[in-house]
Coordinates of C-alpha atoms in Angstrom, one line a residue:
M800 CA -16.2 21.8 88.7
R801 CA -19.0 20.2 90.7
H802 CA -18.3 16.9 88.8
L803 CA -14.6 17.1 89.7
L804 CA -15.3 17.7 93.3
L805 CA -17.7 14.8 93.4
S806 CA -15.0 12.6 91.9
R807 CA -12.5 13.7 94.4
H808 CA -14.9 13.0 97.3
L809 CA -15.4 9.5 96.0
L810 CA -11.7 8.9 95.7
R811 CA -11.2 10.0 99.3
R812 CA -13.9 7.7 100.5
G813 CA -12.4 4.7 98.7
G814 CA -14.4 1.5 99.3
S815 CA -16.5 2.9 102.1
S816 CA -19.4 0.6 103.0
S817 CA -21.7 3.5 104.0
P818 CA -22.2 5.8 101.0
T819 CA -24.3 8.9 101.5
A820 CA -27.8 9.1 99.9
H821 CA -26.5 11.7 97.5
H822 CA -24.3 9.1 95.9
L823 CA -26.7 6.1 95.9
P824 CA -28.1 6.6 92.3
L825 CA -24.6 6.7 90.8
L826 CA -23.4 3.7 92.8
R827 CA -26.5 1.7 91.9
A828 CA -25.8 2.5 88.2
L829 CA -22.4 1.1 88.5
S830 CA -23.5 -2.0 90.3
S831 CA -22.8 -5.4 88.6
A832 CA -26.3 -6.7 89.5
P833 CA -28.5 -7.2 86.4
S834 CA -31.0 -4.5 85.7
P835 CA -33.3 -4.7 82.6
I836 CA -33.4 -1.6 80.5
S837 CA -37.0 -0.8 80.0
S838 CA -36.7 2.1 77.7
D839 CA -34.5 4.4 75.6
A840 CA -34.7 6.9 78.4
D841 CA -33.1 4.5 80.8
L842 CA -30.4 3.7 78.3
R843 CA -29.6 7.4 77.9
K844 CA -29.6 7.8 81.7
Y845 CA -27.1 5.0 82.3
A846 CA -25.0 6.1 79.4
G847 CA -24.9 9.6 80.9
Y848 CA -23.8 8.1 84.2
A849 CA -21.0 6.3 82.5
L850 CA -19.8 9.4 80.6
L851 CA -20.0 11.4 83.9
L852 CA -17.7 8.9 85.6
L853 CA -15.3 8.9 82.7
G854 CA -15.2 12.6 82.6
C855 CA -14.6 13.0 86.3
G856 CA -11.9 10.4 86.2
A857 CA -10.1 12.2 83.3
A858 CA -10.4 15.5 85.1
T859 CA -9.0 14.1 88.3
Y860 CA -6.2 12.3 86.4
Y861 CA -5.1 15.5 84.6
S862 CA -5.5 17.8 87.5
F863 CA -3.1 16.2 90.0
P864 CA 0.7 16.3 89.7
F865 CA 2.5 13.1 88.9
P866 CA 5.1 11.5 91.1
A867 CA 8.8 11.8 90.1
Y868 CA 8.8 8.4 88.5
A869 CA 5.9 9.3 86.2
L870 CA 7.0 12.8 85.0
H871 CA 7.4 11.5 81.5
K872 CA 3.6 11.3 81.1
K873 CA 2.1 14.0 78.9
A874 CA -0.9 14.8 80.9
V875 CA -1.2 18.5 80.4
P876 CA -4.7 19.6 79.3
F877 CA -5.5 20.7 82.9
K878 CA -3.1 22.9 84.9
Y879 CA -3.3 24.6 88.3
A880 CA -4.2 28.2 88.0
P881 CA -1.1 30.5 88.4
L882 CA -0.8 32.6 91.6
P883 CA -2.1 36.1 91.2
E884 CA 0.5 38.5 90.1
D885 CA 0.2 40.6 93.2
L886 CA 0.7 37.5 95.5
H887 CA 4.3 37.0 96.7
A888 CA 5.5 33.5 97.8
V889 CA 8.2 33.9 100.4
S890 CA 9.9 30.9 102.0
N891 CA 13.0 30.3 104.1
W892 CA 16.1 28.7 102.7
S893 CA 15.1 25.1 103.4
A894 CA 11.5 25.6 102.3
T895 CA 10.3 24.4 105.7
H896 CA 8.2 27.6 106.2
E897 CA 6.4 29.6 103.5
V898 CA 3.8 32.3 103.3
H899 CA 1.9 34.0 100.5
T900 CA 1.3 37.7 100.9
R901 CA 0.0 40.6 98.9
V902 CA 2.0 43.1 101.0
L903 CA 5.7 42.9 100.5
L904 CA 7.2 46.4 100.5
Q905 CA 10.8 47.3 99.5
P906 CA 11.5 50.9 100.4
D907 CA 14.6 52.5 99.0
S908 CA 15.1 55.3 101.5
L909 CA 14.6 56.1 105.2
P910 CA 11.6 58.5 104.5
A911 CA 9.9 55.7 102.4
L912 CA 10.4 53.3 105.3
E913 CA 9.2 55.8 107.9
D914 CA 6.1 56.5 105.8
A915 CA 5.3 52.8 105.3
L916 CA 5.5 52.1 109.1
A917 CA 3.5 55.2 110.0
T918 CA 0.8 54.2 107.6
A919 CA 0.7 50.6 108.8
H920 CA 0.5 51.9 112.4
R921 CA -2.3 54.2 111.6
E922 CA -4.3 51.5 109.7
R923 CA -3.3 48.8 112.2
R924 CA -1.8 46.6 109.5
K925 CA 1.1 44.1 109.9
L926 CA 4.5 44.9 108.4
R927 CA 7.0 42.4 109.7
P928 CA 10.7 43.1 108.9
L929 CA 11.8 40.3 106.6
G930 CA 15.6 40.4 106.4
S931 CA 16.8 37.7 104.1
G932 CA 14.2 35.3 105.4
L933 CA 16.8 32.7 106.0
S934 CA 15.8 31.7 109.6
P935 CA 15.2 27.9 109.8
N936 CA 12.0 28.5 111.7
G937 CA 10.6 31.3 109.4
L938 CA 10.8 33.8 112.3
A939 CA 10.5 36.8 109.9
L940 CA 7.6 35.5 107.9
S941 CA 4.1 37.0 108.0
R942 CA 1.2 36.4 105.7
A943 CA -0.3 39.7 106.7
G944 CA 2.6 41.8 105.3
M945 CA 6.3 42.2 105.3
V946 CA 8.9 44.8 104.6
S947 CA 12.3 44.1 103.1
L948 CA 15.3 46.4 103.2
A949 CA 17.0 44.7 100.2
L950 CA 17.2 48.1 98.4
M951 CA 18.7 49.8 101.4
D952 CA 22.1 48.1 101.3
K953 CA 24.7 50.9 101.2
V954 CA 27.9 51.4 103.3
L955 CA 27.4 54.8 104.8
D956 CA 30.7 55.4 106.6
V957 CA 34.0 53.6 107.4
D958 CA 36.3 54.9 110.1
A959 CA 39.6 53.2 109.6
K960 CA 41.1 54.6 112.8
K961 CA 38.3 53.6 115.1
K962 CA 37.8 50.4 113.0
T963 CA 34.1 51.0 112.7
V964 CA 31.6 50.8 109.8
T965 CA 28.1 52.2 109.5
V966 CA 25.8 50.5 107.0
Q967 CA 22.2 50.3 106.0
A968 CA 20.7 47.2 107.5
G969 CA 19.8 45.6 104.1
I970 CA 23.4 45.0 103.1
R971 CA 24.3 41.3 103.1
V972 CA 27.2 40.1 105.2
A973 CA 29.2 38.9 102.2
E974 CA 28.8 42.4 100.5
L975 CA 29.9 44.2 103.7
V976 CA 33.0 42.0 104.0
D977 CA 33.9 42.8 100.3
A978 CA 33.4 46.6 101.0
L979 CA 35.6 46.4 104.1
R980 CA 38.4 44.7 102.3
E981 CA 39.8 47.9 100.7
H982 CA 40.0 49.5 104.1
G983 CA 41.9 46.6 105.6
L984 CA 39.0 45.7 107.9
T985 CA 36.7 42.8 108.5
L986 CA 34.1 41.6 111.0
Q987 CA 35.3 39.9 114.2
N988 CA 33.4 36.7 113.7
F989 CA 31.0 35.0 111.3
A990 CA 28.2 32.5 111.2
S991 CA 28.4 29.5 108.8
I992 CA 27.0 31.4 105.9
R993 CA 27.3 35.0 104.5
E994 CA 23.8 35.5 102.9
Q995 CA 22.1 37.2 105.9
Q996 CA 21.2 40.9 105.8
V997 CA 23.1 42.7 108.6
G998 CA 19.8 43.7 110.2
G999 CA 18.7 40.1 110.6
F1000 CA 22.2 39.0 111.4
I1001 CA 22.3 41.0 114.6
Q1002 CA 18.7 40.6 115.6
V1003 CA 18.4 36.8 116.2
G1004 CA 21.6 36.2 118.2
A1005 CA 23.7 34.8 115.3
H1006 CA 27.2 33.6 116.3
G1007 CA 30.4 32.0 115.1
T1008 CA 32.8 30.1 117.3
G1009 CA 35.6 31.0 119.8
A1010 CA 35.4 30.8 123.6
R1011 CA 36.7 34.4 123.8
L1012 CA 34.5 35.8 121.0
P1013 CA 30.9 36.9 121.7
P1014 CA 27.8 36.5 119.5
V1015 CA 27.6 39.0 116.6
D1016 CA 25.2 41.4 118.5
E1017 CA 28.1 42.4 120.6
Q1018 CA 29.7 44.0 117.6
V1019 CA 26.9 46.6 117.5
I1020 CA 28.1 50.0 118.7
S1021 CA 24.9 51.9 117.8
M1022 CA 21.8 51.4 115.8
K1023 CA 18.9 53.3 114.2
L1024 CA 15.4 51.9 114.6
V1025 CA 12.3 52.9 112.7
T1026 CA 9.3 52.3 115.0
P1027 CA 5.6 52.4 114.3
A1028 CA 4.6 54.6 117.2
K1029 CA 7.7 56.8 117.9
G1030 CA 9.3 57.1 114.4
T1031 CA 13.0 56.9 114.0
I1032 CA 15.1 56.6 117.2
E1033 CA 18.9 56.3 117.6
L1034 CA 20.3 53.9 120.3
S1035 CA 23.7 53.3 121.8
K1036 CA 25.1 52.5 125.2
E1037 CA 25.2 56.3 125.8
K1038 CA 21.7 57.0 124.4
D1039 CA 19.1 54.9 126.3
P1040 CA 21.4 52.0 127.1
E1041 CA 18.7 49.8 128.5
L1042 CA 16.7 49.9 125.3
F1043 CA 19.9 49.7 123.3
Y1044 CA 20.9 46.4 124.8
L1045 CA 17.4 45.0 124.6
A1046 CA 17.0 46.0 120.9
R1047 CA 20.4 44.6 119.8
C1048 CA 18.8 41.1 119.9
G1049 CA 15.2 42.3 119.5
L1050 CA 13.9 39.7 117.0
G1051 CA 12.6 42.5 114.8
G1052 CA 9.8 43.2 117.4
L1053 CA 10.9 46.6 118.6
G1054 CA 11.5 48.4 115.4
V1055 CA 12.9 47.9 111.9
V1056 CA 16.7 48.1 112.1
V1057 CA 17.6 50.6 109.4
E1058 CA 21.2 51.5 110.2
V1059 CA 23.9 49.8 112.2
T1060 CA 27.4 50.9 113.3
L1061 CA 29.6 47.8 113.9
Q1062 CA 33.0 47.4 115.6
C1063 CA 35.4 45.8 113.1
V1064 CA 38.9 44.3 113.4
E1065 CA 41.9 44.4 111.1
R1066 CA 41.6 42.0 108.1
H1067 CA 43.5 38.9 108.9
Q1068 CA 44.4 35.5 107.8
L1069 CA 43.8 32.2 109.6
V1070 CA 45.3 28.8 109.5
E1071 CA 42.7 26.1 109.7
H1072 CA 43.7 22.7 111.1
T1073 CA 41.2 19.9 110.6
F1074 CA 41.8 16.5 112.1
V1075 CA 39.9 13.5 113.3
S1076 CA 39.8 12.5 117.0
N1077 CA 37.6 10.5 119.3
A1078 CA 35.6 11.2 122.5
D1079 CA 38.3 10.1 124.9
E1080 CA 41.0 12.3 123.2
V1081 CA 38.6 15.2 123.2
K1082 CA 38.0 14.9 126.9
K1083 CA 41.7 14.8 127.6
N1084 CA 42.4 17.9 125.6
H1085 CA 39.2 19.9 125.7
K1086 CA 40.3 22.5 128.3
K1087 CA 43.6 23.1 126.5
W1088 CA 42.0 23.3 123.0
L1089 CA 39.3 25.7 124.2
S1090 CA 41.9 28.0 125.8
E1091 CA 44.6 27.9 123.1
N1092 CA 42.5 28.3 119.9
K1093 CA 40.9 31.5 118.7
H1094 CA 38.2 29.5 116.9
I1095 CA 37.3 25.9 117.5
K1096 CA 34.4 23.6 116.7
Y1097 CA 33.7 19.8 117.0
L1098 CA 31.7 17.9 114.4
W1099 CA 30.3 14.7 116.2
I1100 CA 29.3 11.9 113.9
P1101 CA 26.6 9.7 115.4
Y1102 CA 27.0 5.9 115.5
T1103 CA 30.8 6.3 115.2
D1104 CA 33.6 7.2 117.6
T1105 CA 34.6 10.0 115.3
V1106 CA 34.9 13.6 116.3
V1107 CA 36.1 16.1 113.6
V1108 CA 38.1 18.9 115.3
V1109 CA 38.5 22.2 113.4
Q1110 CA 40.9 24.8 114.9
C1111 CA 41.6 28.2 113.4
N1112 CA 44.3 30.6 114.5
P1113 CA 46.4 33.4 113.2
P1114 CA 49.4 32.1 111.1
S1115 CA 51.9 33.3 113.8
K1116 CA 50.7 30.6 116.1
W1117 CA 51.9 27.9 113.7
R1118 CA 55.4 26.7 112.8
T1119 CA 54.8 27.0 109.0
P1120 CA 52.7 23.9 108.8
K1121 CA 52.4 22.0 105.5
L1122 CA 49.3 23.6 104.0
T1123 CA 48.1 20.5 102.2
S1124 CA 46.1 17.4 103.0
K1125 CA 47.7 14.0 103.2
Y1126 CA 45.2 12.8 100.6
G1127 CA 43.9 14.5 97.5
K1128 CA 40.3 15.6 97.1
D1129 CA 39.4 12.6 94.8
E1130 CA 40.9 10.1 97.2
A1131 CA 39.0 11.7 100.2
L1132 CA 35.8 11.3 98.3
Q1133 CA 36.5 7.8 96.9
H1134 CA 34.8 5.9 99.7
V1135 CA 31.7 8.1 99.6
R1136 CA 31.4 7.7 95.9
S1137 CA 31.8 3.9 96.2
L1138 CA 29.0 3.8 98.8
Y1139 CA 26.8 5.9 96.6
R1140 CA 27.3 3.6 93.6
E1141 CA 26.6 0.5 95.7
S1142 CA 23.5 2.0 97.2
L1143 CA 22.2 3.0 93.8
K1144 CA 22.4 -0.6 92.7
K1145 CA 20.4 -1.6 95.8
Y1146 CA 17.8 1.1 95.7
R1147 CA 17.5 2.0 92.0
T1148 CA 19.4 0.7 89.0
E1149 CA 22.9 -0.3 88.0
T1150 CA 22.7 2.1 85.0
E1151 CA 22.4 5.1 87.4
S1152 CA 25.4 3.8 89.4
N1153 CA 27.6 4.2 86.4
D1154 CA 26.6 7.8 85.8
P1155 CA 29.9 9.8 85.4
E1156 CA 28.2 12.8 87.0
I1157 CA 28.9 11.2 90.4
D1158 CA 32.6 12.1 90.0
T1159 CA 31.7 15.8 89.8
L1160 CA 29.6 16.0 93.0
S1161 CA 31.0 17.6 96.1
F1162 CA 30.9 15.8 99.4
T1163 CA 27.8 17.5 100.7
E1164 CA 26.0 16.8 97.4
L1165 CA 27.0 13.2 97.6
R1166 CA 25.8 13.0 101.2
D1167 CA 22.4 14.5 100.1
R1168 CA 22.1 12.0 97.3
L1169 CA 23.0 9.1 99.6
L1170 CA 20.5 10.1 102.3
S1171 CA 17.8 10.6 99.7
L1172 CA 17.8 6.9 98.9
D1173 CA 16.5 5.9 102.4
P1174 CA 16.7 8.9 104.8
L1175 CA 14.9 7.3 107.7
D1176 CA 16.5 3.9 107.6
K1177 CA 18.9 3.8 110.6
D1178 CA 21.2 1.2 109.1
H1179 CA 21.5 3.2 105.8
V1180 CA 22.2 6.5 107.7
M1181 CA 24.8 4.7 109.8
K1182 CA 26.6 3.7 106.6
V1183 CA 26.5 7.2 105.3
N1184 CA 27.9 8.5 108.7
K1185 CA 30.7 6.0 108.5
A1186 CA 31.5 7.1 105.0
E1187 CA 31.5 10.7 106.2
A1188 CA 34.0 9.8 109.0
E1189 CA 36.2 8.2 106.4
Y1190 CA 36.0 11.4 104.2
W1191 CA 37.1 13.6 107.1
R1192 CA 39.9 11.1 108.0
K1193 CA 41.3 11.6 104.5
S1194 CA 40.7 15.4 104.6
E1195 CA 42.9 16.0 107.6
G1196 CA 45.4 18.9 107.1
Y1197 CA 45.9 22.6 107.1
R1198 CA 44.7 25.4 104.9
M1199 CA 45.3 29.2 105.1
G1200 CA 43.1 32.0 104.0
W1201 CA 41.3 35.2 105.0
S1202 CA 39.1 34.9 108.0
D1203 CA 35.8 35.4 106.2
E1204 CA 36.8 32.5 103.8
I1205 CA 38.1 30.1 106.4
L1206 CA 35.2 30.5 108.9
G1207 CA 32.5 29.6 106.4
F1208 CA 31.1 26.1 106.4
D1209 CA 29.2 24.2 103.7
C1210 CA 26.1 23.1 105.7
G1211 CA 24.7 20.9 103.0
G1212 CA 21.3 21.0 101.4
Q1213 CA 17.9 21.8 102.8
Q1214 CA 17.4 20.7 106.3
W1215 CA 15.6 20.8 109.6
V1216 CA 17.8 22.1 112.4
S1217 CA 17.6 22.8 116.1
E1218 CA 20.3 24.5 118.0
N1219 CA 20.6 25.2 121.7
C1220 CA 22.9 27.3 123.9
F1221 CA 24.0 26.6 127.5
P1222 CA 26.6 27.8 130.0
T1223 CA 29.7 25.7 130.4
G1224 CA 31.9 27.4 132.9
T1225 CA 34.8 29.7 131.9
V1226 CA 37.9 29.4 129.8
A1227 CA 40.0 29.0 132.9
K1228 CA 37.6 26.6 134.6
P1229 CA 35.4 24.8 132.1
S1230 CA 32.6 22.8 133.7
M1231 CA 32.8 20.1 131.0
K1232 CA 29.0 20.1 130.8
D1233 CA 29.4 20.7 127.1
L1234 CA 31.0 17.3 126.6
D1235 CA 28.7 15.6 129.1
Y1236 CA 25.7 16.9 127.1
I1237 CA 27.0 15.5 123.9
E1238 CA 27.8 12.1 125.5
K1239 CA 24.2 11.8 126.8
L1240 CA 22.7 13.0 123.5
L1241 CA 24.7 10.4 121.5
Q1242 CA 23.6 7.7 124.0
L1243 CA 20.0 8.6 123.6
I1244 CA 20.3 8.6 119.8
E1245 CA 21.6 5.0 119.8
K1246 CA 19.2 3.9 122.5
E1247 CA 16.1 5.2 120.5
D1248 CA 17.5 4.2 117.1
I1249 CA 17.2 7.7 115.7
P1250 CA 18.4 7.9 112.1
A1251 CA 20.6 10.9 113.0
P1252 CA 22.8 12.1 110.2
A1253 CA 26.1 13.9 110.7
P1254 CA 27.2 16.2 111.9
I1255 CA 26.1 17.3 115.4
E1256 CA 27.9 20.6 115.4
Q1257 CA 29.3 22.1 118.6
R1258 CA 30.6 25.6 118.9
W1259 CA 31.4 28.1 121.7
T1260 CA 31.1 31.8 122.3
A1261 CA 31.8 34.3 125.1
H1262 CA 28.8 36.0 126.8
S1263 CA 26.6 38.7 125.4
K1264 CA 25.4 41.8 127.3
S1265 CA 22.1 41.7 125.2
P1266 CA 19.5 40.4 127.7
M1267 CA 17.5 38.6 124.9
S1268 CA 20.6 36.7 123.7
P1269 CA 20.7 33.0 124.5
A1270 CA 24.3 33.7 125.7
S1271 CA 23.4 36.6 127.9
S1272 CA 25.3 36.9 131.2
S1273 CA 26.5 39.5 133.5
E1274 CA 29.7 37.5 134.2
E1275 CA 32.5 38.6 131.9
D1276 CA 34.3 35.2 131.8
D1277 CA 31.3 33.0 131.1
V1278 CA 31.5 30.7 128.1
F1279 CA 28.5 29.2 126.3
S1280 CA 28.3 26.1 124.2
W1281 CA 26.1 25.9 121.1
V1282 CA 24.9 22.4 119.9
G1283 CA 23.0 21.9 116.6
I1284 CA 21.3 18.8 115.4
I1285 CA 19.9 18.3 111.9
M1286 CA 18.0 16.2 109.5
Y1287 CA 18.4 16.8 105.8
L1288 CA 15.5 17.2 103.4
P1289 CA 17.2 15.7 100.3
T1290 CA 14.0 15.1 98.4
S1291 CA 11.2 17.2 96.8
D1292 CA 8.7 14.4 97.4
A1293 CA 6.1 15.9 99.7
R1294 CA 5.2 12.7 101.5
Q1295 CA 8.9 11.8 102.2
R1296 CA 9.6 15.4 103.4
K1297 CA 6.6 15.0 105.8
E1298 CA 8.0 11.7 107.1
I1299 CA 11.5 13.2 107.7
T1300 CA 9.9 16.2 109.4
E1301 CA 8.0 13.9 111.8
E1302 CA 11.2 12.0 112.6
F1303 CA 13.1 15.2 113.1
F1304 CA 10.7 16.4 115.7
N1305 CA 10.9 13.1 117.4
Y1306 CA 14.7 13.6 117.4
R1307 CA 14.4 17.2 118.7
S1308 CA 12.0 16.0 121.5
L1309 CA 14.7 13.5 122.5
A1310 CA 17.3 16.3 122.7
Q1311 CA 14.8 18.5 124.6
S1312 CA 14.6 16.0 127.4
L1313 CA 18.2 17.1 128.3
W1314 CA 17.7 20.9 128.2
D1315 CA 16.5 21.6 131.7
G1316 CA 19.4 19.8 133.2
Y1317 CA 21.9 22.1 131.4
S1318 CA 19.9 25.4 131.3
A1319 CA 19.8 25.1 127.5
Y1320 CA 17.7 27.4 125.4
E1321 CA 17.2 27.3 121.6
H1322 CA 18.6 29.8 119.1
W1323 CA 15.8 32.3 118.3
A1324 CA 16.1 31.6 114.6
K1325 CA 15.6 27.8 115.2
I1326 CA 13.0 27.6 117.9
E1327 CA 9.7 26.0 116.7
I1328 CA 6.3 26.7 118.1
P1329 CA 4.6 23.7 119.7
K1330 CA 1.1 22.9 118.4
D1331 CA 0.0 21.4 121.7
K1332 CA -1.4 24.1 124.0
D1333 CA 0.2 22.6 127.1
E1334 CA 3.6 22.3 125.5
L1335 CA 3.3 25.9 124.3
A1336 CA 2.4 27.0 127.9
E1337 CA 5.5 25.2 129.2
L1338 CA 7.7 26.9 126.6
Q1339 CA 6.3 30.3 127.5
A1340 CA 6.9 29.7 131.2
R1341 CA 10.4 28.4 130.5
L1342 CA 11.4 31.5 128.4
R1343 CA 10.2 33.7 131.2
K1344 CA 12.7 32.1 133.6
R1345 CA 15.6 32.9 131.3
F1346 CA 14.7 36.2 129.5
P1347 CA 13.2 39.5 130.5
V1348 CA 10.0 38.9 128.7
D1349 CA 8.0 41.5 130.5
A1350 CA 10.6 44.2 129.8
Y1351 CA 10.7 43.1 126.2
N1352 CA 6.9 43.2 125.9
K1353 CA 6.7 46.6 127.7
A1354 CA 9.1 48.0 125.1
R1355 CA 7.1 46.4 122.3
M1356 CA 3.9 48.1 123.6
E1357 CA 5.6 51.5 123.8
L1358 CA 7.2 51.3 120.4
D1359 CA 4.6 49.2 118.6
P1360 CA 1.3 49.2 120.4
N1361 CA -0.6 48.0 117.4
K1362 CA 1.8 45.1 116.9
V1363 CA 2.6 46.1 113.4
L1364 CA 6.0 44.4 113.5
S1365 CA 4.7 41.2 115.1
N1366 CA 3.6 37.8 113.8
T1367 CA 2.1 34.6 115.1
K1368 CA 5.5 33.3 116.3
L1369 CA 6.3 36.4 118.3
E1370 CA 2.9 36.5 119.8
K1371 CA 3.1 32.9 120.9
L1372 CA 6.6 33.1 122.3
F1373 CA 5.9 36.3 124.2
P1374 CA 2.2 36.8 125.0
V1375 CA 1.6 40.2 126.5
L1376 CA 0.2 39.8 130.0
E1377 CA -2.4 42.1 131.5
S1378 CA 0.2 43.7 133.8
V1379 CA 2.2 44.9 130.8
H1380 CA -1.0 46.5 129.3
Q1381 CA -1.6 48.2 132.6
A1382 CA 2.0 49.4 132.9
K1383 CA 1.6 51.0 129.5

């Protein structure tokens, strides 16, 4: 091992002109200058040096992973030691955040969860609620310890008359929707995916789209929290309303959500109308579209004048539209496939471009493959975006289905994402700041030559009464716009992912320059912690202007004084001031 470390050190130093004294004998031995061998001892010494060098080189060669283009090599004598059996590797969906921990509990009952938290509180150990761990920023992850409610996933009660459902918080949204189907019920709104556990779904301010529909935390009627210091408490607007509203979007910092009662709606179908527009047409129709459509979103495609408009409404709102697209699926993908084949010839080989598998890939898979060829080349990304615009142009049309099916959205592969939320007037009197924001953002992208892929997704919600929600407001009619920017991570190459990450944060910084002018704040599951101390201090001060941080921290200190449920992200976002300690 010592020999291997020495070899690695030499490799890091490369051709340094100032070797340390420790390495001088070896370097002299390798020198090309003539040196007479005076004895057998010298011969054995120099032969030993040569063997040492060869051995270190071989060990280094076999110890490091090969790049993708060299995976055919059979260098297997040395392998990395496997992770210990009791060490759990937990990462978010895009593998942008990962932790290794020896403490990952999965209680299967309320008493087991209560006992785990009481023990952690007594021993002052961390036990962060994990949920599904999907948050793009790894909000739920903690190396010190986590607790998952994956085994507590039952539907406890359905009240068909009141249209309510009580569930254990570990149930996934998709499973809950399936269970509600037989009762003729469903959830009021959905985010893009269905893999969240309900506990995490409500805790981070998740949302769908619809100017008259609030974020999902507004669906919570009552909840049961297991807290480290006070055990299990039940909350509703009748029972401790102040704490109830605070805990509905509590980021897992006030207690582990173990049971939730949600307000449902009747199961219903929606007709989705997808069509391509442009910025001028959107401006002319935005007020009308926002008012008339139950659900609406815009997909802006950078470096084009294309805006994909997706409107969803109950079937009664439509005059029996033709529920087909003008073009077939294959025709809609034809331009994207052609671009991929052409790009393969340029970046790789003509043989790969003739691979019949290309014809079996979905649009998002093709986009990932295309971007992986040169993800940070602006001209290449522009071509991909134009191909996407053409795809949507040939995908215009209507489709009808159940709301939980229609409101889902294929977000593509692994990605970095930043999403912010800001007020934009009311349905009756929209301020148009939502469109103004997008216009400025697109201008900045082009001015700074950002290789920004599509789409920039824009959605809307009504307000939330939860004070920690980015859409919180006391005004009943307020509407909030949510805008998300992304950069895909279509490669497993560590160096390329690092370069994409750096470019994404440059892109995000560009968007951030607009936030203060629009009172925009990031989605809790997508906010990233700055490494720079001054930037972190600015973020903390900024959050205090928008959210009741002291009230939140006070509740944390009462329910979790030993910070069992906390992690580094929570501590950096909401540092507890001395005044809060004194108030406790």
